[in-house]
């Protein structure tokens, strides 16, 4: 690790931007956190990518961060034809404004464990694809998480991605026919690799730029507390809610709270209820 | 909103997983897993048991507060409060209908785009979906579902949809909007004036209240998955 640090210091001297230095620092921090290791190949590759990544990609990532609440994570029953095993549910990621592109990405990178994370898209090919073609490049593998509209705590962000090589190889194999098709394929792979690189390298630093407060645990509310309408300062007129009225009692459950908990248990005069979103 | 009790036992639910893009909860009492969209246990000791849906309304704070000035409001816990603005943004975009079904969804009923919001109504043996985008145009739908005459009322200002059994004292009524907001209606039979919550405000039927029906809002991919025989409302198809 000491050797890695001195290398990294040398690389930061070459880096032409503060952001790149910051990324390198993150990689080192993660390396130290994960404890002693025999070699630091993964970290070296990441530092390579971190110093080569274009600022335009980093910028796109920043935009993504600000929209990260829009990242909807679902389970993919079938990710194109490349699911690791036919019956397994492969967690995937789905983005509302570029979902087909992303599904293709998750298919051929063979992401098998992916918790809420942040991805940037770019058509600019800036990262050498070779770095992702090593066997079983496993980066920041994290605990298998629940998939939903939720975000990880910042410390969990660096433990997201697990990339495997074989689907990439197969995918490339399938599409090397005509010359034009091939060029397209390579560009596609490159841009996807950029995505992967950005996703691996930048989550923590990009998270820090993000102004949206971090997600809270997605857990049922067992003891809901209520306020009166006049004390309700946290809603605007147009905010969506679920309302229940029974006799003299009316209760409102704001969607923006329900969506963060999944379920609120409550008691009405005629029995217990579960308000779900 | 579900009644959290089955076979006389109160149940407490925790989020378990997603199936077909829809949430599954597990109850702490028996460990049974419940598919939310079906309100039915899909595994465990209570497998096959249905939970009753508790009457609820999906609306906006402005509209709810007007209707229920004395309402209580669920208070966000610390940490959750700070994220409400961001979550609201996502929720508001959710009704646009853009985007494919989540890859885990099993149903691919292409009568509508997968993420179009529909309001589902089940009466008797029939399930029928009313697309939000259509309701926003037609405002009031007189239809029959499961053999029962029903009226669906959509108030575009607050995107609030209500549904009622259109029968009063054994007679089926048909309604028309009385204003652009559909906050007032009149019935063709007596020309009495009604509000969007089934209460007759003036005219011969003044004071009458229609029986409310529960609408289940959701994405088309989920509704069509869990109600595979669903009918779909379109203007002109009303019975």
Short mmCIF file of C-alpha atoms in Angstrom, two decimals:
data_model
loop_
_atom_site.label_atom_id
_atom_site.label_comp_id
_atom_site.label_asym_id
_atom_site.label_seq_id
_atom_site.Cartn_x
_atom_site.Cartn_y
_atom_site.Cartn_z
CA UNK A 1 0.00 0.00 0.00
CA UNK A 2 2.85 2.35 0.74
CA UNK A 3 4.12 1.75 -2.74
CA UNK A 4 0.67 2.52 -4.09
CA UNK A 5 0.62 5.77 -2.18
CA UNK A 6 3.92 6.95 -3.57
CA UNK A 7 2.74 6.04 -7.06
CA UNK A 8 -0.48 7.89 -6.49
CA UNK A 9 1.39 10.94 -5.31
CA UNK A 10 3.39 10.90 -8.51
CA UNK A 11 0.19 10.61 -10.53
CA UNK A 12 -1.49 13.49 -8.73
CA UNK A 13 1.47 15.63 -9.74
CA UNK A 14 0.58 14.85 -13.36
CA UNK A 15 -3.12 15.32 -12.88
CA UNK A 16 -4.25 18.60 -14.29
CA UNK A 17 -7.33 19.11 -12.18
CA UNK A 18 -8.33 19.23 -8.57
CA UNK A 19 -11.13 16.76 -9.26
CA UNK A 20 -8.74 14.17 -10.53
CA UNK A 21 -6.65 14.52 -7.41
CA UNK A 22 -9.75 14.12 -5.35
CA UNK A 23 -10.68 10.95 -7.19
CA UNK A 24 -7.25 9.49 -6.61
CA UNK A 25 -7.54 10.30 -2.95
CA UNK A 26 -10.83 8.45 -2.81
CA UNK A 27 -9.35 5.39 -4.40
CA UNK A 28 -6.55 5.39 -1.87
CA UNK A 29 -8.96 5.86 0.98
CA UNK A 30 -10.97 2.89 -0.20
CA UNK A 31 -7.84 0.82 -0.55
CA UNK A 32 -6.84 1.53 3.02
CA UNK A 33 -10.30 0.89 4.33
CA UNK A 34 -10.40 -2.54 2.74
CA UNK A 35 -7.31 -3.58 4.65
CA UNK A 36 -4.06 -5.37 3.74
CA UNK A 37 -3.79 -6.91 0.31
CA UNK A 38 -1.21 -8.75 -1.75
CA UNK A 39 -1.13 -6.47 -4.72
CA UNK A 40 -2.87 -3.31 -5.70
CA UNK A 41 -3.65 -3.99 -9.33
CA UNK A 42 -7.23 -2.90 -9.11
CA UNK A 43 -6.30 0.34 -7.44
CA UNK A 44 -3.62 1.01 -10.02
CA UNK A 45 -6.13 0.53 -12.79
CA UNK A 46 -8.60 2.78 -11.11
CA UNK A 47 -5.99 5.48 -10.68
CA UNK A 48 -5.16 5.11 -14.36
CA UNK A 49 -8.76 5.62 -15.26
CA UNK A 50 -9.19 8.44 -12.77
CA UNK A 51 -6.40 10.44 -14.33
CA UNK A 52 -7.63 9.82 -17.84
CA UNK A 53 -11.28 10.44 -17.44
CA UNK A 54 -12.49 13.53 -19.24
CA UNK A 55 -13.88 16.42 -17.28
CA UNK A 56 -16.93 16.29 -19.51
CA UNK A 57 -17.70 12.88 -18.09
CA UNK A 58 -17.15 14.07 -14.58
CA UNK A 59 -19.50 16.93 -15.31
CA UNK A 60 -22.17 14.57 -16.57
CA UNK A 61 -21.74 12.57 -13.44
CA UNK A 62 -22.30 15.66 -11.36
CA UNK A 63 -25.55 16.28 -13.20
CA UNK A 64 -26.55 12.73 -12.56
CA UNK A 65 -25.84 13.13 -8.90
CA UNK A 66 -28.19 16.02 -8.69
CA UNK A 67 -30.84 13.85 -10.30
CA UNK A 68 -30.01 10.74 -8.47
CA UNK A 69 -33.39 10.51 -6.88
CA UNK A 70 -34.58 9.67 -10.36
CA UNK A 71 -32.54 6.54 -10.44
CA UNK A 72 -35.00 3.78 -10.06
CA UNK A 73 -33.57 0.45 -9.27
CA UNK A 74 -35.43 -2.62 -10.22
CA UNK A 75 -34.74 -6.27 -10.48
CA UNK A 76 -34.21 -7.50 -13.97
CA UNK A 77 -35.71 -10.89 -14.46
CA UNK A 78 -34.01 -11.12 -17.78
CA UNK A 79 -31.32 -8.78 -18.95
CA UNK A 80 -31.35 -9.26 -22.68
CA UNK A 81 -29.92 -12.67 -23.40
CA UNK A 82 -26.94 -12.23 -21.22
CA UNK A 83 -28.24 -12.89 -17.76
CA UNK A 84 -25.72 -14.87 -15.83
CA UNK A 85 -28.12 -17.72 -15.33
CA UNK A 86 -31.49 -18.15 -16.92
CA UNK A 87 -33.52 -18.42 -13.76
CA UNK A 88 -31.71 -15.98 -11.56
CA UNK A 89 -33.10 -12.56 -10.98
CA UNK A 90 -30.30 -10.28 -11.88
CA UNK A 91 -30.51 -6.96 -10.16
CA UNK A 92 -30.25 -4.24 -12.70
CA UNK A 93 -30.57 -0.56 -12.83
CA UNK A 94 -33.01 1.43 -14.75
CA UNK A 95 -32.85 5.08 -15.56
CA UNK A 96 -35.91 6.85 -16.76
CA UNK A 97 -34.29 8.92 -19.45
CA UNK A 98 -31.85 6.46 -20.90
CA UNK A 99 -33.09 3.14 -19.77
CA UNK A 100 -32.59 1.09 -22.92
CA UNK A 101 -29.01 2.23 -23.12
CA UNK A 102 -28.53 1.40 -19.51
CA UNK A 103 -30.09 -2.01 -19.70
CA UNK A 104 -27.75 -2.82 -22.53
CA UNK A 105 -24.91 -1.64 -20.35
CA UNK A 106 -25.90 -3.73 -17.39
CA UNK A 107 -26.38 -6.70 -19.68
CA UNK A 108 -22.96 -6.88 -21.15
CA UNK A 109 -21.02 -5.76 -18.15
CA UNK A 110 -22.77 -8.56 -16.31
CA UNK A 111 -23.34 -6.59 -13.21
CA UNK A 112 -24.58 -9.13 -10.76
CA UNK A 113 -24.47 -7.18 -7.58
CA UNK A 114 -25.40 -3.63 -7.76
CA UNK A 115 -26.84 -1.56 -5.02
CA UNK A 116 -28.23 1.89 -5.41
CA UNK A 117 -25.47 3.73 -7.11
CA UNK A 118 -24.83 6.54 -9.43
CA UNK A 119 -23.95 6.38 -13.05
CA UNK A 120 -23.08 8.91 -15.63
CA UNK A 121 -23.72 8.61 -19.29
CA UNK A 122 -21.47 9.90 -21.95
CA UNK A 123 -20.98 9.21 -25.60
CA UNK A 124 -17.41 10.42 -25.32
CA UNK A 125 -14.98 7.58 -25.34
CA UNK A 126 -12.26 8.50 -22.91
CA UNK A 127 -11.35 5.44 -20.94
CA UNK A 128 -9.28 2.63 -22.43
CA UNK A 129 -11.53 -0.35 -22.46
CA UNK A 130 -8.70 -2.71 -21.60
CA UNK A 131 -8.91 -1.93 -17.93
CA UNK A 132 -12.25 -3.62 -17.71
CA UNK A 133 -11.30 -6.68 -19.63
CA UNK A 134 -9.34 -8.41 -16.93
CA UNK A 135 -10.93 -11.49 -15.57
CA UNK A 136 -13.29 -10.93 -12.70
CA UNK A 137 -12.37 -7.39 -12.04
CA UNK A 138 -14.24 -7.03 -8.82
CA UNK A 139 -14.38 -3.53 -7.60
CA UNK A 140 -15.89 -2.40 -4.36
CA UNK A 141 -18.15 -5.34 -4.05
CA UNK A 142 -20.84 -4.56 -1.57
CA UNK A 143 -23.58 -6.34 0.29
CA UNK A 144 -26.51 -7.39 -1.81
CA UNK A 145 -29.06 -4.73 -1.24
CA UNK A 146 -32.73 -4.32 -1.58
CA UNK A 147 -33.74 -2.67 -4.73
CA UNK A 148 -36.00 0.24 -4.50
CA UNK A 149 -36.32 3.95 -4.62
CA UNK A 150 -33.71 4.48 -2.03
CA UNK A 151 -30.19 5.65 -1.84
CA UNK A 152 -27.24 4.24 -0.02
CA UNK A 153 -25.46 5.99 2.77
CA UNK A 154 -22.31 7.72 1.49
CA UNK A 155 -20.03 5.13 3.02
CA UNK A 156 -21.87 2.40 1.14
CA UNK A 157 -21.46 4.17 -2.18
CA UNK A 158 -17.96 2.97 -2.72
CA UNK A 159 -18.97 -0.66 -2.36
CA UNK A 160 -21.25 -0.99 -5.26
CA UNK A 161 -19.97 -2.55 -8.32
CA UNK A 162 -19.03 -5.99 -9.38
CA UNK A 163 -18.03 -6.36 -12.99
CA UNK A 164 -17.21 -9.61 -14.66
CA UNK A 165 -15.52 -10.09 -17.93
CA UNK A 166 -17.18 -12.88 -19.80
CA UNK A 167 -20.39 -11.19 -20.90
CA UNK A 168 -18.34 -8.43 -22.49
CA UNK A 169 -16.36 -10.92 -24.44
CA UNK A 170 -19.45 -12.72 -25.63
CA UNK A 171 -21.12 -9.51 -26.57
CA UNK A 172 -18.18 -8.38 -28.60
CA UNK A 173 -18.06 -11.73 -30.28
CA UNK A 174 -21.63 -11.45 -31.42
CA UNK A 175 -21.35 -8.14 -33.15
CA UNK A 176 -18.15 -8.24 -35.12
CA UNK A 177 -19.58 -8.50 -38.62
CA UNK A 178 -19.51 -5.60 -41.06
CA UNK A 179 -16.95 -2.82 -40.68
CA UNK A 180 -19.51 -0.11 -39.93
CA UNK A 181 -21.23 -2.29 -37.44
CA UNK A 182 -17.94 -2.94 -35.80
CA UNK A 183 -17.09 0.72 -35.46
CA UNK A 184 -20.43 1.32 -33.92
CA UNK A 185 -19.91 -1.53 -31.56
CA UNK A 186 -16.53 -0.34 -30.44
CA UNK A 187 -17.85 3.15 -29.85
CA UNK A 188 -20.72 1.71 -27.94
CA UNK A 189 -18.46 -0.40 -25.82
CA UNK A 190 -16.17 2.52 -25.20
CA UNK A 191 -18.92 4.79 -24.12
CA UNK A 192 -20.33 2.10 -21.88
CA UNK A 193 -16.91 1.55 -20.42
CA UNK A 194 -16.77 5.22 -19.67
CA UNK A 195 -19.97 4.83 -17.82
CA UNK A 196 -18.61 1.94 -15.86
CA UNK A 197 -15.40 3.74 -15.09
CA UNK A 198 -17.15 6.82 -13.88
CA UNK A 199 -19.48 4.74 -11.80
CA UNK A 200 -16.61 2.94 -10.15
CA UNK A 201 -14.28 5.82 -9.68
CA UNK A 202 -16.35 8.75 -8.77
CA UNK A 203 -19.24 7.82 -6.56
CA UNK A 204 -17.91 9.14 -3.31
CA UNK A 205 -16.51 12.40 -4.54
CA UNK A 206 -19.50 13.01 -6.73
CA UNK A 207 -21.77 12.29 -3.84
CA UNK A 208 -20.09 15.03 -1.92
CA UNK A 209 -21.06 17.50 -4.65
CA UNK A 210 -24.64 16.46 -4.41
CA UNK A 211 -26.96 18.71 -2.46
CA UNK A 212 -29.74 16.17 -1.92
CA UNK A 213 -29.61 14.82 1.62
CA UNK A 214 -28.85 11.16 1.90
CA UNK A 215 -31.50 8.47 1.92
CA UNK A 216 -32.87 7.14 5.14
CA UNK A 217 -33.61 3.50 5.96
CA UNK A 218 -36.59 2.10 4.05
CA UNK A 219 -38.42 0.81 7.07
CA UNK A 220 -42.01 0.64 8.23
CA UNK A 221 -43.29 3.38 10.52
CA UNK A 222 -44.87 1.65 13.51
CA UNK A 223 -45.71 4.66 15.61
CA UNK A 224 -46.81 7.45 13.31
CA UNK A 225 -47.00 10.95 14.73
CA UNK A 226 -49.42 13.50 13.40
CA UNK A 227 -49.74 17.26 13.35
CA UNK A 228 -52.71 19.48 12.62
CA UNK A 229 -53.23 21.19 9.27
CA UNK A 230 -52.07 24.53 10.67
CA UNK A 231 -48.81 22.95 11.87
CA UNK A 232 -48.18 21.39 8.48
CA UNK A 233 -45.29 23.41 7.16
CA UNK A 234 -43.74 20.63 5.10
CA UNK A 235 -46.36 20.37 2.34
CA UNK A 236 -47.25 22.56 -0.62
CA UNK A 237 -50.71 22.68 -2.14
CA UNK A 238 -49.82 20.43 -5.04
CA UNK A 239 -48.04 17.71 -3.05
CA UNK A 240 -49.62 14.30 -3.43
CA UNK A 241 -50.91 12.39 -0.45
CA UNK A 242 -53.13 9.53 0.54
CA UNK A 243 -56.11 10.66 2.56
CA UNK A 244 -58.36 8.62 4.80
CA UNK A 245 -61.49 9.80 6.46
CA UNK A 246 -63.71 7.90 8.80
CA UNK A 247 -66.42 9.74 10.66
CA UNK A 248 -64.84 12.78 12.27
CA UNK A 249 -61.29 11.60 11.76
CA UNK A 250 -59.33 12.58 8.65
CA UNK A 251 -55.70 11.66 8.21
CA UNK A 252 -53.27 12.56 5.46
CA UNK A 253 -50.20 10.52 4.60
CA UNK A 254 -47.91 12.53 2.32
CA UNK A 255 -46.59 10.48 -0.60
CA UNK A 256 -43.11 11.89 -0.07
CA UNK A 257 -43.05 10.29 3.37
CA UNK A 258 -44.70 7.03 2.34
CA UNK A 259 -42.28 6.57 -0.55
CA UNK A 260 -39.37 6.77 1.86
CA UNK A 261 -40.76 4.20 4.29
CA UNK A 262 -42.81 1.87 2.09
CA UNK A 263 -45.36 1.30 4.82
CA UNK A 264 -46.97 3.15 7.71
CA UNK A 265 -48.90 1.12 10.28
CA UNK A 266 -51.75 2.98 11.90
CA UNK A 267 -54.88 2.44 13.90
CA UNK A 268 -58.32 3.67 12.87
CA UNK A 269 -61.48 3.41 14.95
CA UNK A 270 -62.48 0.35 12.94
CA UNK A 271 -59.18 -1.47 13.07
CA UNK A 272 -55.51 -1.47 12.16
CA UNK A 273 -54.42 -0.32 8.70
CA UNK A 274 -51.25 -0.40 6.66
CA UNK A 275 -50.72 2.59 4.39
CA UNK A 276 -48.39 1.53 1.61
CA UNK A 277 -46.93 3.31 -1.38
CA UNK B 1 -54.22 1.20 2.03
CA UNK B 2 -54.96 -2.18 3.50
CA UNK B 3 -56.75 -3.36 6.59
CA UNK B 4 -53.85 -4.78 8.58
CA UNK B 5 -55.66 -7.79 9.92
CA UNK B 6 -56.44 -11.26 8.68
CA UNK B 7 -58.46 -13.97 10.41
CA UNK B 8 -58.86 -11.77 13.47
CA UNK B 9 -55.14 -11.19 13.83
CA UNK B 10 -53.53 -7.76 13.56
CA UNK B 11 -50.58 -7.77 11.16
CA UNK B 12 -47.48 -5.63 10.90
CA UNK B 13 -45.69 -5.42 7.59
CA UNK B 14 -42.10 -4.91 6.55
CA UNK B 15 -40.84 -4.42 3.04
CA UNK B 16 -39.58 -7.72 1.67
CA UNK B 17 -38.85 -7.59 -2.04
CA UNK B 18 -40.06 -6.67 -5.48
CA UNK B 19 -41.89 -9.12 -7.68
CA UNK B 20 -42.89 -8.10 -11.15
CA UNK B 21 -41.89 -4.55 -10.34
CA UNK B 22 -44.37 -4.43 -7.46
CA UNK B 23 -43.67 -4.51 -3.77
CA UNK B 24 -43.98 -7.53 -1.55
CA UNK B 25 -44.32 -7.18 2.21
CA UNK B 26 -43.77 -9.73 4.93
CA UNK B 27 -45.82 -9.76 8.09
CA UNK B 28 -44.04 -10.04 11.42
CA UNK B 29 -46.72 -12.20 12.99
CA UNK B 30 -46.70 -15.18 10.60
CA UNK B 31 -43.87 -14.49 8.18
CA UNK B 32 -46.29 -14.69 5.26
CA UNK B 33 -45.36 -12.65 2.21
CA UNK B 34 -47.98 -10.33 0.75
CA UNK B 35 -48.11 -8.96 -2.79
CA UNK B 36 -49.23 -5.41 -2.33
CA UNK B 37 -50.98 -5.05 -5.69
CA UNK B 38 -53.10 -8.11 -4.98
CA UNK B 39 -53.51 -7.55 -1.22
CA UNK B 40 -52.98 -11.30 -1.05
CA UNK B 41 -50.49 -13.52 0.74
CA UNK B 42 -48.41 -15.37 -1.84
CA UNK B 43 -46.50 -17.58 0.61
CA UNK B 44 -46.40 -18.58 4.25
CA UNK B 45 -49.11 -19.70 6.66
CA UNK B 46 -51.59 -17.13 5.36
CA UNK B 47 -51.00 -17.93 1.68
CA UNK B 48 -54.11 -17.22 -0.36
CA UNK B 49 -55.62 -14.91 2.26
CA UNK B 50 -56.89 -11.56 1.05
CA UNK B 51 -56.70 -8.31 2.97
CA UNK B 52 -59.52 -5.84 2.62
CA UNK B 53 -58.68 -2.52 1.01
CA UNK B 54 -59.39 0.42 3.29
CA UNK B 55 -61.14 3.33 1.53
CA UNK B 56 -58.66 6.03 0.64
CA UNK B 57 -58.20 8.93 -1.70
CA UNK B 58 -55.15 9.91 -3.69
CA UNK B 59 -55.18 13.68 -3.90
CA UNK B 60 -53.17 16.81 -3.23
CA UNK B 61 -52.59 18.59 0.03
CA UNK B 62 -54.51 21.66 -1.20
CA UNK B 63 -57.60 19.66 -2.12
CA UNK B 64 -57.51 17.44 0.98
CA UNK B 65 -57.09 20.38 3.29
CA UNK B 66 -60.08 22.10 1.66
CA UNK B 67 -62.24 19.03 2.12
CA UNK B 68 -60.95 18.19 5.60
CA UNK B 69 -59.78 21.33 7.44
CA UNK B 70 -59.47 19.32 10.65
CA UNK B 71 -57.26 16.68 9.12
CA UNK B 72 -54.26 15.27 10.89
CA UNK B 73 -51.10 14.99 8.83
CA UNK B 74 -48.40 12.38 9.20
CA UNK B 75 -45.25 14.10 10.40
CA UNK B 76 -41.97 13.22 8.71
CA UNK B 77 -39.27 11.85 10.96
CA UNK B 78 -35.96 13.71 11.15
CA UNK B 79 -33.84 12.84 8.13
CA UNK B 80 -36.89 11.93 6.07
CA UNK B 81 -38.23 15.46 6.15
CA UNK B 82 -35.16 16.79 4.35
CA UNK B 83 -35.67 14.44 1.43
CA UNK B 84 -39.33 15.14 0.79
CA UNK B 85 -38.71 17.74 -1.91
CA UNK B 86 -36.53 15.39 -3.94
CA UNK B 87 -38.97 12.51 -3.54
CA UNK B 88 -41.90 14.69 -4.56
CA UNK B 89 -40.08 15.53 -7.75
CA UNK B 90 -39.82 11.87 -8.64
CA UNK B 91 -43.43 11.20 -7.71
CA UNK B 92 -44.66 14.04 -9.86
CA UNK B 93 -42.71 12.77 -12.84
CA UNK B 94 -44.08 9.29 -12.26
CA UNK B 95 -47.46 10.07 -13.77
CA UNK B 96 -46.06 11.13 -17.13
CA UNK B 97 -46.29 7.59 -18.55
CA UNK B 98 -42.79 7.72 -20.01
CA UNK B 99 -40.52 4.71 -19.86
CA UNK B 100 -40.84 0.95 -20.23
CA UNK B 101 -42.06 -1.48 -17.64
CA UNK B 102 -39.39 -2.51 -15.16
CA UNK B 103 -37.53 -5.48 -16.55
CA UNK B 104 -39.00 -7.73 -13.86
CA UNK B 105 -42.58 -7.11 -14.90
CA UNK B 106 -44.30 -10.22 -16.18
CA UNK B 107 -47.18 -8.72 -18.05
CA UNK B 108 -46.84 -7.04 -21.39
CA UNK B 109 -50.34 -5.93 -22.17
CA UNK B 110 -49.78 -3.38 -24.89
CA UNK B 111 -53.20 -1.76 -24.82
CA UNK B 112 -51.50 1.08 -22.92
CA UNK B 113 -47.91 2.17 -22.37
CA UNK B 114 -46.56 0.29 -19.33
CA UNK B 115 -46.06 3.33 -17.14
CA UNK B 116 -49.30 5.04 -17.85
CA UNK B 117 -51.15 5.65 -14.63
CA UNK B 118 -54.53 3.99 -14.43
CA UNK B 119 -57.21 4.04 -11.78
CA UNK B 120 -58.37 0.50 -11.28
CA UNK B 121 -61.88 -0.34 -10.20
CA UNK B 122 -63.12 -3.73 -9.14
CA UNK B 123 -66.85 -4.31 -8.80
CA UNK B 124 -68.21 -7.80 -8.56
CA UNK B 125 -66.22 -10.01 -10.90
CA UNK B 126 -65.07 -7.24 -13.21
CA UNK B 127 -61.88 -5.21 -13.09
CA UNK B 128 -61.69 -2.11 -15.20
CA UNK B 129 -58.89 0.39 -15.66
CA UNK B 130 -59.45 4.08 -16.31
CA UNK B 131 -56.38 5.77 -17.79
CA UNK B 132 -55.54 8.99 -16.03
CA UNK B 133 -54.72 10.75 -19.30
CA UNK B 134 -58.19 9.95 -20.62
CA UNK B 135 -59.90 11.01 -17.40
CA UNK B 136 -58.14 14.34 -17.54
CA UNK B 137 -59.95 14.97 -20.83
CA UNK B 138 -63.39 13.53 -20.20
CA UNK B 139 -63.65 14.44 -16.47
CA UNK B 140 -66.80 12.44 -15.85
CA UNK B 141 -67.41 8.85 -16.94
CA UNK B 142 -70.75 7.09 -16.64
CA UNK B 143 -70.13 3.38 -17.04
CA UNK B 144 -71.06 -0.06 -15.77
CA UNK B 145 -68.53 -2.20 -13.97
CA UNK B 146 -69.46 -5.68 -12.77
CA UNK B 147 -73.05 -4.94 -13.76
CA UNK B 148 -73.24 -1.91 -11.47
CA UNK B 149 -73.76 1.60 -12.85
CA UNK B 150 -70.81 3.71 -11.72
CA UNK B 151 -69.65 7.26 -12.14
CA UNK B 152 -66.00 8.29 -12.17
CA UNK B 153 -65.18 11.94 -11.52
CA UNK B 154 -61.81 13.48 -12.24
CA UNK B 155 -60.92 16.94 -10.96
CA UNK B 156 -57.99 18.04 -13.08
CA UNK B 157 -56.95 20.92 -10.84
CA UNK B 158 -55.82 18.52 -8.12
CA UNK B 159 -55.62 15.38 -10.29
CA UNK B 160 -58.08 13.79 -7.92
CA UNK B 161 -60.32 10.96 -9.07
CA UNK B 162 -63.34 9.66 -7.19
CA UNK B 163 -65.76 6.86 -8.03
CA UNK B 164 -69.28 6.06 -6.92
CA UNK B 165 -72.06 3.60 -7.31
CA UNK B 166 -74.35 5.74 -9.49
CA UNK B 167 -77.52 4.23 -8.09
CA UNK B 168 -79.71 6.14 -5.71
CA UNK B 169 -82.84 4.56 -4.27
CA UNK B 170 -82.73 1.88 -6.92
CA UNK B 171 -82.41 4.34 -9.80
CA UNK B 172 -79.27 4.75 -11.88
CA UNK B 173 -78.19 8.33 -12.39
CA UNK B 174 -76.01 9.74 -15.13
CA UNK B 175 -73.77 12.71 -14.48
CA UNK B 176 -72.21 15.55 -16.39
CA UNK B 177 -69.63 18.06 -15.18
CA UNK B 178 -71.14 21.42 -14.27
CA UNK B 179 -67.85 23.30 -14.50
CA UNK B 180 -64.41 22.94 -16.05
CA UNK B 181 -62.89 21.76 -12.79
CA UNK B 182 -65.51 19.02 -12.43
CA UNK B 183 -65.82 20.13 -8.82
CA UNK B 184 -69.55 20.37 -9.46
CA UNK B 185 -71.73 17.90 -11.37
CA UNK B 186 -75.36 17.60 -12.25
CA UNK B 187 -77.38 14.51 -12.91
CA UNK B 188 -79.38 14.19 -16.11
CA UNK B 189 -82.41 12.72 -14.35
CA UNK B 190 -83.22 15.48 -11.83
CA UNK B 191 -80.68 18.20 -12.68
CA UNK B 192 -79.68 18.26 -9.04
CA UNK B 193 -76.23 19.65 -8.31
CA UNK B 194 -73.53 17.41 -6.81
CA UNK B 195 -69.98 17.81 -5.65
CA UNK B 196 -67.13 15.54 -6.74
CA UNK B 197 -67.42 13.56 -3.51
CA UNK B 198 -70.87 12.16 -4.23
CA UNK B 199 -72.87 14.61 -2.12
CA UNK B 200 -75.92 16.29 -3.59
CA UNK B 201 -75.73 20.00 -2.82
CA UNK B 202 -78.98 21.30 -4.23
CA UNK B 203 -82.03 20.27 -6.23
CA UNK B 204 -84.50 17.49 -5.70
CA UNK B 205 -81.92 15.05 -4.35
CA UNK B 206 -80.27 17.53 -1.98
CA UNK B 207 -78.51 15.83 0.91
CA UNK B 208 -78.19 12.47 -0.85
CA UNK B 209 -74.81 10.77 -0.71
CA UNK B 210 -73.67 8.25 -3.32
CA UNK B 211 -71.87 5.15 -2.11
CA UNK B 212 -68.17 5.58 -2.65
CA UNK B 213 -66.10 2.98 -4.53
CA UNK B 214 -62.40 2.41 -3.97
CA UNK B 215 -60.13 3.29 -6.88
CA UNK B 216 -56.69 1.72 -6.95
CA UNK B 217 -54.16 3.99 -8.65
CA UNK B 218 -51.15 2.34 -10.24
CA UNK B 219 -49.05 1.81 -13.31
CA UNK B 220 -50.65 -0.08 -16.19
CA UNK B 221 -47.95 -2.75 -16.19
CA UNK B 222 -48.78 -3.63 -12.59
CA UNK B 223 -52.54 -3.38 -12.88
CA UNK B 224 -52.63 -5.50 -16.04
CA UNK B 225 -50.27 -8.01 -14.48
CA UNK B 226 -52.39 -8.57 -11.41
CA UNK B 227 -55.72 -8.20 -13.19
CA UNK B 228 -55.06 -10.11 -16.40
CA UNK B 229 -58.71 -10.04 -17.47
CA UNK B 230 -59.04 -6.32 -16.88
CA UNK B 231 -61.17 -4.25 -19.17
CA UNK B 232 -59.88 -0.91 -20.25
CA UNK B 233 -62.02 2.18 -20.47
CA UNK B 234 -61.88 4.32 -23.55
CA UNK B 235 -64.31 7.06 -24.51
CA UNK B 236 -67.13 5.42 -26.42
CA UNK B 237 -66.70 2.07 -24.69
CA UNK B 238 -68.80 3.07 -21.71
CA UNK B 239 -71.84 0.93 -21.05
#
